[in-house]
Coordinates of C-alpha atoms in Angstrom, one line a residue:
X17 CA 42.1 -131.6 -72.3
X18 CA 43.0 -131.6 -76.0
X19 CA 46.2 -129.8 -76.9
X20 CA 44.7 -128.3 -80.0
X21 CA 42.3 -126.3 -77.8
X22 CA 45.1 -124.3 -76.3
X23 CA 45.5 -121.8 -79.2
X24 CA 41.8 -121.3 -79.5
X25 CA 41.5 -120.5 -75.7
X26 CA 44.5 -118.1 -76.0
X27 CA 42.8 -116.2 -78.8
X28 CA 39.4 -116.1 -77.0
X29 CA 41.0 -115.0 -73.7
X30 CA 42.9 -112.2 -75.4
X31 CA 39.6 -111.0 -77.0
X32 CA 37.8 -111.2 -73.6
X33 CA 40.6 -109.3 -71.8
X34 CA 40.5 -106.6 -74.5
X35 CA 36.8 -106.3 -73.8
X36 CA 37.5 -105.1 -70.2
X37 CA 40.8 -103.2 -71.0
X38 CA 40.8 -101.4 -74.4
X39 CA 44.5 -100.3 -73.8
X40 CA 45.7 -103.9 -73.6
X41 CA 46.8 -103.9 -77.2
X42 CA 49.1 -101.0 -76.5
X43 CA 50.8 -102.7 -73.6
X44 CA 51.1 -106.0 -75.5
X45 CA 52.8 -104.2 -78.4
X46 CA 55.2 -102.4 -76.0
X47 CA 56.0 -105.6 -74.1
X48 CA 56.7 -107.3 -77.4
X49 CA 59.0 -104.5 -78.6
X50 CA 61.0 -104.7 -75.3
X51 CA 61.2 -108.5 -75.6
X52 CA 62.4 -108.3 -79.2
X53 CA 64.9 -105.6 -78.2
X54 CA 66.3 -107.6 -75.3
X55 CA 66.7 -110.8 -77.3
X56 CA 68.0 -109.1 -80.4
X57 CA 70.7 -107.4 -78.3
X58 CA 71.8 -110.7 -77.1
X59 CA 71.9 -112.0 -80.7
X60 CA 73.9 -109.0 -81.8
X61 CA 76.4 -109.6 -79.0
X62 CA 76.8 -113.2 -80.2
X63 CA 77.5 -112.1 -83.7
X64 CA 80.0 -109.5 -82.5
X65 CA 81.6 -112.2 -80.4
X66 CA 81.9 -114.3 -83.6
X67 CA 83.6 -111.4 -85.4
X68 CA 86.0 -110.9 -82.5
X69 CA 87.0 -114.6 -82.4
X70 CA 87.4 -114.7 -86.2
X71 CA 90.1 -112.0 -85.9
X72 CA 92.0 -114.1 -83.5
X73 CA 93.5 -116.7 -85.9
X74 CA 95.7 -118.3 -83.2
X75 CA 92.9 -119.2 -80.8
X76 CA 92.2 -122.8 -80.0
X77 CA 88.9 -124.7 -80.0
X78 CA 89.0 -124.9 -76.2
X79 CA 89.6 -121.2 -75.9
X80 CA 86.8 -120.5 -78.3
X81 CA 84.4 -122.6 -76.3
X82 CA 85.4 -121.0 -73.0
X83 CA 85.3 -117.4 -74.3
X84 CA 81.9 -117.9 -76.0
X85 CA 80.2 -119.6 -73.1
X86 CA 81.5 -117.3 -70.4
X87 CA 81.0 -114.1 -72.4
X88 CA 77.5 -115.1 -73.5
X89 CA 76.5 -116.0 -69.9
X90 CA 77.7 -112.8 -68.4
X91 CA 76.2 -110.6 -71.1
X92 CA 72.9 -112.5 -71.0
X93 CA 72.8 -111.9 -67.2
X94 CA 73.4 -108.2 -67.7
X95 CA 70.5 -108.1 -70.2
X96 CA 68.3 -109.8 -67.6
X97 CA 69.2 -107.2 -65.0
X98 CA 68.4 -104.2 -67.3
X99 CA 66.2 -104.6 -70.4
X100 CA 64.4 -107.8 -69.2
X101 CA 63.8 -106.2 -65.9
X102 CA 61.8 -103.5 -67.7
X103 CA 59.9 -106.2 -69.6
X104 CA 59.0 -108.0 -66.4
X105 CA 57.9 -104.8 -64.7
X106 CA 55.7 -103.9 -67.7
X107 CA 54.2 -107.4 -67.4
X108 CA 53.4 -107.2 -63.7
X109 CA 52.2 -103.6 -63.8
X110 CA 49.9 -103.7 -66.8
X111 CA 49.5 -107.2 -68.4
X112 CA 48.8 -109.2 -65.2
X113 CA 46.4 -106.6 -63.7
X114 CA 44.4 -106.9 -67.0
X115 CA 44.3 -110.7 -66.4
X116 CA 43.2 -110.2 -62.8
X117 CA 40.5 -107.7 -63.9
X118 CA 39.4 -110.1 -66.6
X119 CA 38.8 -112.9 -64.1
X120 CA 37.2 -110.6 -61.5
X121 CA 34.9 -108.9 -63.9
X122 CA 33.6 -112.2 -65.2
X123 CA 32.6 -113.1 -61.6
X124 CA 31.0 -109.7 -61.2
X125 CA 29.1 -110.1 -64.5
X126 CA 27.7 -113.4 -63.3
X127 CA 26.6 -112.0 -60.0
X128 CA 24.9 -109.0 -61.7
X129 CA 23.0 -111.4 -64.0
X130 CA 22.4 -114.0 -61.3
X131 CA 18.6 -114.0 -61.8
X132 CA 18.8 -114.3 -65.6
X133 CA 21.5 -117.0 -66.0
X134 CA 20.3 -120.6 -66.0
X135 CA 23.7 -122.0 -65.3
X136 CA 26.3 -121.7 -62.5
X137 CA 23.6 -120.7 -60.0
X138 CA 24.2 -123.7 -57.7
X139 CA 26.3 -122.7 -54.6
X140 CA 28.7 -125.6 -55.3
X141 CA 29.3 -124.3 -58.8
X142 CA 29.8 -120.7 -57.5
X143 CA 32.3 -122.0 -55.0
X144 CA 34.1 -124.0 -57.8
X145 CA 34.3 -120.9 -59.9
X146 CA 35.9 -118.9 -57.1
X147 CA 38.4 -121.7 -56.3
X148 CA 39.4 -121.7 -60.0
X149 CA 40.1 -118.0 -60.0
X150 CA 43.8 -118.2 -59.3
X151 CA 44.2 -121.0 -61.9
X152 CA 42.6 -118.8 -64.5
X153 CA 44.9 -115.9 -63.6
X154 CA 47.8 -118.3 -64.0
X155 CA 46.6 -119.3 -67.4
X156 CA 46.7 -115.7 -68.6
X157 CA 50.2 -115.2 -67.0
X158 CA 51.5 -118.2 -69.1
X159 CA 50.1 -116.7 -72.3
X160 CA 51.8 -113.3 -72.0
X161 CA 55.1 -114.3 -70.4
X162 CA 56.1 -117.9 -70.0
X163 CA 55.1 -118.8 -73.6
X164 CA 55.9 -115.7 -75.5
X165 CA 59.5 -115.4 -74.2
X166 CA 60.6 -118.9 -75.3
X167 CA 58.9 -118.6 -78.7
X168 CA 60.7 -115.3 -79.4
X169 CA 64.0 -116.9 -78.3
X170 CA 63.6 -119.8 -80.7
X171 CA 62.7 -117.5 -83.6
X172 CA 65.8 -115.4 -83.0
X173 CA 67.9 -118.5 -82.6
X174 CA 66.8 -119.8 -86.0
X175 CA 67.5 -116.4 -87.6
X176 CA 71.0 -116.3 -86.1
X177 CA 71.8 -119.8 -87.3
X178 CA 70.9 -118.7 -90.9
X179 CA 73.2 -115.6 -90.5
X180 CA 76.3 -117.6 -89.6
X181 CA 75.9 -120.3 -92.3
X182 CA 74.0 -122.9 -90.3
X183 CA 70.6 -122.2 -91.8
X184 CA 69.9 -125.9 -92.3
X185 CA 70.2 -126.3 -88.5
X186 CA 67.6 -123.5 -88.0
X187 CA 65.2 -125.6 -90.1
X188 CA 66.2 -128.7 -88.2
X189 CA 65.4 -126.9 -85.0
X190 CA 61.7 -126.9 -85.8
X191 CA 61.1 -130.7 -85.9
X192 CA 63.5 -131.1 -82.9
X193 CA 61.4 -128.5 -81.0
X194 CA 58.1 -130.3 -81.8
X195 CA 59.5 -133.7 -80.8
X196 CA 60.9 -132.3 -77.6
X197 CA 57.7 -130.6 -76.7
X198 CA 55.7 -133.7 -77.2
X199 CA 58.1 -135.8 -75.2
X200 CA 58.2 -133.2 -72.4
X201 CA 54.5 -132.8 -72.1
X202 CA 54.2 -136.6 -71.9
X203 CA 56.8 -136.9 -69.2
X204 CA 56.2 -133.8 -67.1
X205 CA 52.8 -134.9 -65.7
X206 CA 54.4 -138.2 -64.7
X207 CA 57.3 -136.4 -63.0
X208 CA 54.9 -134.1 -61.2
X209 CA 52.8 -137.1 -60.0
X210 CA 55.9 -138.8 -58.6
X211 CA 57.0 -135.6 -56.9
X212 CA 53.5 -135.3 -55.4
X213 CA 53.8 -138.9 -54.1
X214 CA 57.1 -138.0 -52.5
X215 CA 55.6 -135.0 -50.8
X216 CA 52.5 -137.0 -49.7
X217 CA 54.8 -139.7 -48.2
X218 CA 56.8 -137.1 -46.4
X219 CA 53.6 -135.4 -45.1
X220 CA 52.1 -138.8 -44.0
X221 CA 55.3 -139.7 -42.2
X222 CA 55.3 -136.4 -40.3
X223 CA 51.6 -136.8 -39.5
X224 CA 52.2 -140.3 -38.1
X225 CA 55.1 -139.1 -35.9
X226 CA 53.3 -136.1 -34.5
X227 CA 50.0 -138.0 -33.8
X228 CA 51.9 -140.9 -32.2
X229 CA 54.1 -138.6 -30.0
X230 CA 51.0 -136.7 -28.9
X231 CA 49.6 -139.9 -27.5
X232 CA 52.9 -141.2 -26.1
X233 CA 51.6 -140.6 -22.5
X234 CA 49.1 -143.4 -23.2
X235 CA 51.8 -145.9 -23.9
X236 CA 53.8 -144.6 -20.9
X237 CA 50.8 -145.2 -18.6
X238 CA 50.9 -148.9 -19.6
X239 CA 54.7 -149.1 -19.5
X240 CA 54.8 -150.1 -23.2
X241 CA 56.9 -147.2 -24.7
X242 CA 59.2 -149.7 -26.3
X243 CA 56.3 -151.1 -28.4
X244 CA 55.6 -147.5 -29.4
X245 CA 59.2 -147.1 -30.6
X246 CA 59.1 -150.3 -32.5
X247 CA 55.9 -149.2 -34.2
X248 CA 57.4 -145.9 -35.2
X249 CA 60.5 -147.7 -36.6
X250 CA 58.3 -150.0 -38.7
X251 CA 56.3 -147.1 -40.0
X252 CA 59.4 -145.0 -40.9
X253 CA 61.2 -147.9 -42.6
X254 CA 58.2 -148.5 -44.8
X255 CA 57.8 -144.8 -45.6
X256 CA 61.6 -144.5 -46.3
X257 CA 61.4 -147.3 -48.9
X258 CA 58.4 -145.7 -50.6
X259 CA 60.2 -142.4 -50.6
X260 CA 63.3 -143.8 -52.2
X261 CA 61.3 -145.6 -54.8
X262 CA 59.2 -142.6 -55.8
X263 CA 62.2 -140.2 -55.7
X264 CA 64.3 -142.6 -57.9
X265 CA 61.5 -142.9 -60.5
X266 CA 61.1 -139.1 -60.5
X267 CA 64.9 -138.6 -61.0
X268 CA 65.0 -141.2 -63.7
X269 CA 62.2 -139.6 -65.7
X270 CA 63.9 -136.2 -65.4
X271 CA 67.1 -137.6 -66.6
X272 CA 65.3 -139.2 -69.6
X273 CA 63.8 -135.7 -70.2
X274 CA 67.3 -134.1 -70.4
X275 CA 68.8 -137.0 -72.5
X276 CA 67.4 -135.7 -75.9
X277 CA 68.9 -132.3 -75.2
X278 CA 72.3 -133.8 -74.7
X279 CA 72.0 -136.0 -77.9
X280 CA 70.8 -133.1 -80.1
X281 CA 73.6 -130.8 -78.7
X282 CA 76.2 -133.4 -79.5
X283 CA 74.8 -133.8 -83.0
X284 CA 74.9 -130.1 -83.7
X285 CA 78.4 -129.8 -82.2
X286 CA 79.6 -132.7 -84.4
X287 CA 78.4 -131.3 -87.6
X288 CA 79.6 -127.8 -86.7
X289 CA 83.1 -129.2 -86.0
X290 CA 83.1 -131.0 -89.3
X291 CA 82.4 -127.7 -91.1
X292 CA 85.2 -126.0 -89.1
X293 CA 87.7 -128.7 -90.1
X294 CA 86.6 -128.5 -93.7
X295 CA 87.1 -124.8 -93.7
X296 CA 83.4 -124.2 -94.5
X297 CA 83.0 -122.0 -91.4
X298 CA 85.0 -120.2 -88.8
X299 CA 85.7 -120.6 -85.1
X300 CA 83.7 -117.5 -84.4
X301 CA 80.6 -118.9 -86.1
X302 CA 81.1 -122.1 -84.3
X303 CA 81.2 -120.2 -81.0
X304 CA 77.9 -118.6 -81.8
X305 CA 76.5 -122.0 -82.7
X306 CA 77.4 -123.3 -79.3
X307 CA 75.7 -120.4 -77.4
X308 CA 72.7 -120.4 -79.7
X309 CA 72.0 -124.2 -79.4
X310 CA 72.5 -124.1 -75.6
X311 CA 70.0 -121.2 -75.3
X312 CA 67.6 -122.9 -77.7
X313 CA 67.3 -126.0 -75.7
X314 CA 66.9 -124.1 -72.4
X315 CA 64.0 -122.2 -74.0
X316 CA 62.5 -125.5 -75.4
X317 CA 62.5 -126.9 -71.9
X318 CA 60.9 -123.7 -70.5
X319 CA 58.3 -123.8 -73.3
X320 CA 57.4 -127.4 -72.5
X321 CA 56.9 -126.7 -68.8
X322 CA 54.9 -123.6 -69.7
X323 CA 52.5 -125.6 -71.9
X324 CA 52.1 -128.2 -69.3
X325 CA 51.1 -125.6 -66.7
X326 CA 48.9 -124.1 -69.4
X327 CA 47.1 -127.3 -70.0
X328 CA 46.4 -127.9 -66.3
X329 CA 44.6 -124.5 -66.2
X330 CA 42.5 -124.8 -69.3
X331 CA 39.5 -126.2 -67.4
X332 CA 39.5 -123.1 -65.1
X333 CA 39.7 -120.6 -68.0
X334 CA 37.1 -122.4 -70.0
X335 CA 34.7 -122.2 -67.1
X336 CA 35.2 -118.4 -67.0
X337 CA 35.0 -118.0 -70.7
X338 CA 31.6 -119.9 -70.8
X339 CA 30.2 -117.4 -68.3
X340 CA 31.7 -114.4 -70.1
X341 CA 30.1 -115.4 -73.4
X342 CA 26.7 -116.0 -71.8
X343 CA 26.8 -112.7 -69.8
X344 CA 28.0 -110.6 -72.7
X345 CA 25.1 -111.7 -74.9
X346 CA 22.4 -111.1 -72.2
X347 CA 20.1 -108.3 -73.1
X348 CA 18.4 -106.9 -70.0
X349 CA 14.6 -106.9 -70.4
X350 CA 12.2 -104.5 -68.8
X351 CA 10.5 -106.7 -66.1
X352 CA 7.5 -105.8 -64.1
X353 CA 8.6 -104.5 -60.7
X354 CA 7.0 -106.7 -58.1
X355 CA 6.4 -105.2 -54.6
X356 CA 4.4 -106.2 -51.5
X357 CA 1.6 -104.0 -52.7
X358 CA 1.4 -105.3 -56.3
X359 CA 1.8 -109.0 -55.5
X360 CA -1.5 -110.9 -55.5
X361 CA -0.7 -114.6 -55.5
X362 CA 1.9 -117.2 -56.4
X363 CA 0.7 -120.4 -58.2
X364 CA 2.6 -123.6 -58.8
X365 CA 0.9 -125.8 -61.4
X366 CA 2.1 -129.4 -61.8
X367 CA 5.5 -128.4 -60.5
X368 CA 7.7 -131.5 -60.9
X369 CA 11.2 -131.9 -59.4
X370 CA 13.4 -134.9 -59.8
X371 CA 16.4 -136.2 -57.8
X372 CA 18.7 -138.6 -59.6
X373 CA 15.8 -139.3 -62.1
X374 CA 13.5 -140.1 -59.2
X375 CA 10.3 -137.9 -59.1
X376 CA 10.2 -136.1 -55.7
X377 CA 6.8 -134.5 -56.2
X378 CA 4.2 -133.3 -58.7
X379 CA 2.8 -130.2 -56.8
X380 CA 0.0 -127.8 -57.4
X381 CA -0.2 -125.0 -54.8
X382 CA -1.4 -121.4 -54.5
X383 CA -0.1 -118.8 -52.0
X384 CA -2.2 -115.6 -51.7
X385 CA -1.0 -112.2 -50.7
X386 CA 0.0 -112.2 -47.0
X387 CA -0.6 -116.0 -46.7
X388 CA 1.8 -118.2 -44.8
X389 CA 2.3 -121.9 -45.7
X390 CA 4.2 -124.1 -43.4
X391 CA 6.0 -127.0 -45.1
X392 CA 6.5 -130.3 -43.2
X393 CA 7.5 -133.8 -44.1
X394 CA 10.0 -136.5 -43.5
X395 CA 13.6 -136.3 -44.8
X396 CA 13.9 -136.8 -48.5
X397 CA 10.3 -135.7 -49.3
X398 CA 11.6 -132.7 -51.3
X399 CA 11.0 -129.7 -49.0
X400 CA 14.3 -128.0 -49.7
X401 CA 14.2 -129.0 -53.4
X402 CA 10.8 -127.2 -53.6
X403 CA 12.4 -124.0 -52.4
X404 CA 15.5 -124.4 -54.6
X405 CA 13.2 -124.9 -57.6
X406 CA 11.4 -121.6 -56.9
X407 CA 14.6 -119.6 -56.7
X408 CA 16.1 -121.3 -59.8
X409 CA 18.8 -123.4 -58.1
X410 CA 17.1 -126.7 -59.2
X411 CA 15.6 -127.6 -62.6
X412 CA 11.9 -128.4 -62.8
X413 CA 9.0 -128.9 -65.2
X414 CA 5.6 -127.3 -64.9
X415 CA 4.6 -123.7 -64.3
X416 CA 5.4 -121.1 -61.7
X417 CA 3.3 -117.9 -62.1
X418 CA 2.8 -114.7 -60.2
X419 CA -0.4 -112.8 -60.7
X420 CA -1.1 -115.2 -63.6
X421 CA 2.1 -114.1 -65.4
X422 CA 5.3 -116.4 -65.8
X423 CA 7.7 -115.8 -63.1
X424 CA 10.5 -114.9 -65.6
X425 CA 8.6 -111.7 -66.5
X426 CA 8.8 -110.4 -63.0
X427 CA 11.6 -109.0 -61.0
X428 CA 13.1 -111.4 -58.4
X429 CA 10.2 -111.9 -55.9
X430 CA 11.8 -113.9 -53.1
X431 CA 13.6 -113.3 -49.8
X432 CA 15.4 -116.6 -49.2
X433 CA 16.9 -117.9 -46.0
X434 CA 18.8 -121.2 -46.6
X435 CA 19.6 -123.9 -44.1
X436 CA 23.3 -122.8 -44.3
X437 CA 22.7 -119.6 -42.5
X438 CA 25.8 -117.5 -41.8
X439 CA 26.9 -113.9 -41.6
X440 CA 28.9 -112.4 -44.5
X441 CA 32.1 -110.7 -43.6
X442 CA 31.5 -107.0 -43.0
X443 CA 29.4 -104.9 -40.6
X444 CA 26.0 -105.8 -39.2
X445 CA 24.6 -103.0 -41.3
X446 CA 26.1 -104.5 -44.5
X447 CA 24.6 -107.9 -43.7
X448 CA 21.1 -106.4 -43.2
X449 CA 21.4 -104.1 -46.2
X450 CA 21.7 -107.2 -48.5
X451 CA 18.0 -107.7 -47.8
X452 CA 17.1 -104.1 -48.3
X453 CA 19.7 -101.5 -49.3
X454 CA 17.4 -98.6 -48.5
X455 CA 16.4 -99.7 -45.0
X456 CA 16.8 -97.1 -42.3
X457 CA 18.6 -97.6 -39.0
X458 CA 15.3 -97.7 -37.3
X459 CA 14.0 -100.5 -39.6
X460 CA 17.2 -102.5 -39.1
X461 CA 17.0 -102.2 -35.3
X462 CA 13.3 -103.1 -35.3
X463 CA 14.1 -106.3 -37.3
X464 CA 16.9 -107.2 -34.9
X465 CA 14.4 -106.6 -32.0
X466 CA 11.9 -108.9 -33.5
X467 CA 14.4 -111.8 -33.7
X468 CA 15.8 -111.0 -30.2
X469 CA 19.2 -109.9 -31.5
X470 CA 19.1 -106.2 -30.8
X471 CA 20.8 -106.5 -27.3
X472 CA 23.6 -108.6 -28.7
X473 CA 24.3 -106.2 -31.5
X474 CA 24.3 -103.2 -29.2
X475 CA 26.8 -104.9 -26.9
X476 CA 29.0 -105.6 -30.0
X477 CA 29.0 -101.9 -31.0
X478 CA 25.8 -101.4 -32.9
X479 CA 25.1 -101.6 -36.6
X480 CA 28.7 -100.8 -37.4
X481 CA 30.0 -103.8 -35.5
X482 CA 32.2 -106.0 -37.7
X483 CA 31.5 -109.7 -38.4
X484 CA 34.3 -111.9 -39.6
X485 CA 34.0 -113.9 -42.8
X486 CA 33.3 -117.2 -40.9
X487 CA 30.6 -115.7 -38.7
X488 CA 32.6 -116.6 -35.6
X489 CA 31.5 -113.5 -33.8
X490 CA 28.0 -115.0 -33.5
X491 CA 26.7 -118.3 -32.3
X492 CA 24.8 -120.6 -34.6
X493 CA 21.4 -119.4 -33.3
X494 CA 22.5 -115.7 -33.6
X495 CA 23.7 -116.2 -37.1
X496 CA 20.3 -117.8 -37.9
X497 CA 18.4 -114.8 -36.3
X498 CA 20.5 -112.3 -38.3
X499 CA 19.7 -114.1 -41.5
X500 CA 16.0 -114.1 -40.6
X501 CA 16.1 -110.4 -39.8
X502 CA 17.6 -109.8 -43.3
X503 CA 14.6 -111.6 -44.9
X504 CA 12.1 -109.6 -42.8
X505 CA 13.7 -106.3 -44.0
X506 CA 13.5 -107.3 -47.7
X507 CA 11.1 -105.5 -50.0
X508 CA 10.4 -108.7 -51.9
X509 CA 6.9 -110.0 -51.3
X510 CA 7.6 -113.7 -50.7
X511 CA 9.8 -115.1 -48.0
X512 CA 11.3 -118.6 -48.5
X513 CA 12.5 -119.8 -45.1
X514 CA 14.2 -123.2 -44.8
X515 CA 14.1 -124.2 -41.2
X516 CA 14.5 -120.7 -39.9
X517 CA 14.4 -121.6 -36.2
X518 CA 16.2 -125.0 -36.0
X519 CA 18.9 -123.5 -33.7
X520 CA 16.4 -121.6 -31.5
X521 CA 14.7 -122.6 -28.3
X522 CA 11.0 -123.4 -28.4
X523 CA 9.7 -120.2 -26.8
X524 CA 11.7 -117.9 -29.1
X525 CA 10.7 -120.1 -32.1
X526 CA 7.0 -119.7 -31.3
X527 CA 7.4 -115.9 -30.7
X528 CA 9.1 -115.4 -34.1
X529 CA 6.5 -117.5 -35.9
X530 CA 3.7 -115.5 -34.4
X531 CA 5.4 -112.4 -35.6
X532 CA 5.9 -113.8 -39.1
X533 CA 2.2 -114.8 -39.4
X534 CA 1.2 -111.2 -38.8
X535 CA 3.5 -109.7 -41.4
X536 CA 2.1 -108.4 -44.8
X537 CA 4.4 -110.6 -46.7
X538 CA 3.6 -114.1 -48.0
X539 CA 5.8 -116.9 -46.9
X540 CA 6.7 -120.5 -47.5
X541 CA 8.3 -121.8 -44.3
X542 CA 9.9 -125.2 -43.8
X543 CA 9.6 -126.0 -40.1
X544 CA 11.8 -128.1 -37.9
X545 CA 9.4 -128.7 -35.1
X546 CA 5.7 -129.2 -35.8
X547 CA 4.4 -128.1 -32.5
X548 CA 5.8 -124.6 -33.1
X549 CA 3.3 -124.0 -36.0
X550 CA 0.8 -121.3 -35.0
X551 CA -2.9 -122.4 -34.7
X552 CA -5.1 -122.2 -37.9
X553 CA -2.0 -122.1 -40.1
X554 CA -2.0 -123.5 -43.7
X555 CA 0.2 -126.5 -43.9
X556 CA 1.8 -128.4 -46.9
X557 CA 2.5 -132.0 -45.7
X558 CA 4.9 -133.7 -48.1
X559 CA 5.3 -137.5 -48.0
X560 CA 8.1 -139.7 -49.4
X561 CA 5.8 -141.5 -51.8
X562 CA 5.2 -138.2 -53.8
X563 CA 1.9 -137.7 -52.0
X564 CA 1.1 -134.4 -50.4
X565 CA -1.8 -132.7 -48.6
X566 CA -2.6 -129.0 -48.2
X567 CA -4.9 -128.1 -45.3
X568 CA -5.1 -126.3 -42.1
X569 CA -3.1 -127.5 -39.1
X570 CA -6.3 -128.5 -37.2
X571 CA -7.7 -130.5 -40.1
X572 CA -4.5 -132.4 -40.7
X573 CA -4.3 -133.4 -37.1
X574 CA -7.9 -134.6 -37.2
X575 CA -7.9 -136.3 -40.5
X576 CA -4.4 -137.5 -41.4
X577 CA -3.0 -140.2 -39.1
X578 CA 0.6 -139.8 -40.5
X579 CA 0.6 -136.1 -39.7
X580 CA -1.1 -136.7 -36.3
X581 CA 1.6 -139.2 -35.2
X582 CA 4.4 -136.9 -36.3
X583 CA 2.8 -133.9 -34.5
X584 CA 2.3 -135.6 -31.2
X585 CA 5.5 -137.5 -31.3
X586 CA 7.4 -134.2 -30.9
X587 CA 10.1 -135.5 -33.3
X588 CA 12.2 -133.3 -35.5
X589 CA 10.9 -133.3 -39.1

């Protein structure tokens, strides 16, 4: 990630946060005022300290150093307890919640515009976005706290130096700061990597110990526990050497990181002492110089670490900003409402889908109102890719039309059941309502009855029974049936079912398929077992060589040897 992109991202993020929270400017101004007040108070104290020391003409250099450092430290701690505490509370109560809202609202915007956006619709991309959520929040926290505080500190330090006769040092502080920032941002990633190596070595050693000790009874049963001890000694010695090497490198780089601070501090002290000896400044001003320089370098180090953390989060925030910009510019169009009654037919004309530049199929197919098409074929033929192309998860070329109009002009027409069936955390009612938010209790219970799940739900407590977020309340087959019931409840006219009965027994599978065939909805159903397909059904048979056939079940058995062999072999397809 280029460092020059940081400022641009900060500005863009601030604008985006203001979009969701119009009062953000007020809180930022108040936070800035409190920050300036707290730092200026410390600066005023340092100047007052200078005035006090100047009045004490008999004070020695050692006494000057001791008084200035101790007094500055104590007063600075007091400021942290009082004024800075207010600053931090304002940050956590108002600024950070705005950052949280910013990240959450972007995800909400994306979900609301899910059927319009042509990016970030892949489940893997959605998962990545959610995993980056905390990183994006951290980015915004760095902007308004970890970066703003050191920058204000350095500005005030430069102003104070000019007030006590060391203005040239204030100017010199700028190139020193830039040099140290570059050096720190170069070394910090290496230090972090070495620390991670140390942690991994420690974790690996613990894992070896625990796994070996768990199996110690095996060695005892052979009377070879001494060999086990020797093995553990060998492993731990090797791990200890690696640990020492990595820890030494990490400590060395951290020492190298602090070395410029010590050199610059000595340089400033040297020139300050020369001015004192020459009578060009006072002990009091020199005391302020000491405290200011010490504080400046602490803030430089904080700023460098903050920028390093900022850089590592830029990828996360850029992903959110991309979605924000796309969603903000979306203009909702009036689309034709598609219902079971208004739907007439779905047509695929030369629909071409690729996988790693390899053409999977070039398909032309028509599905009429109420028609069910069972999709079969060997692994890799493109069955799931066909479904994902229809719902927009996979790019394609060709044409998809509904009632002779492009699919983009219609409201979302599908009820999709993926292979990765699983309940969503919440109640049974909530899970079913995702298919149809206006469904009545009677309709929900009927759908559960059709998939042979009503008794199970009743035993769990009815429609208000809670399901955990991993779907552990239900078995694999029960999760699958709940997902199927949700599709049956949907008002959308076309069901896309990807192996909806793979976890069911043969009898229940045939029973459910017979019910689906008699529904008013159209359906494209990828089947797991061919002999569960109802008689006289329309079948799309996809082959690995891009060939396909569309015919009735009986005709394919009679006229296609490949299909016939698959059908009578009773193999899973």
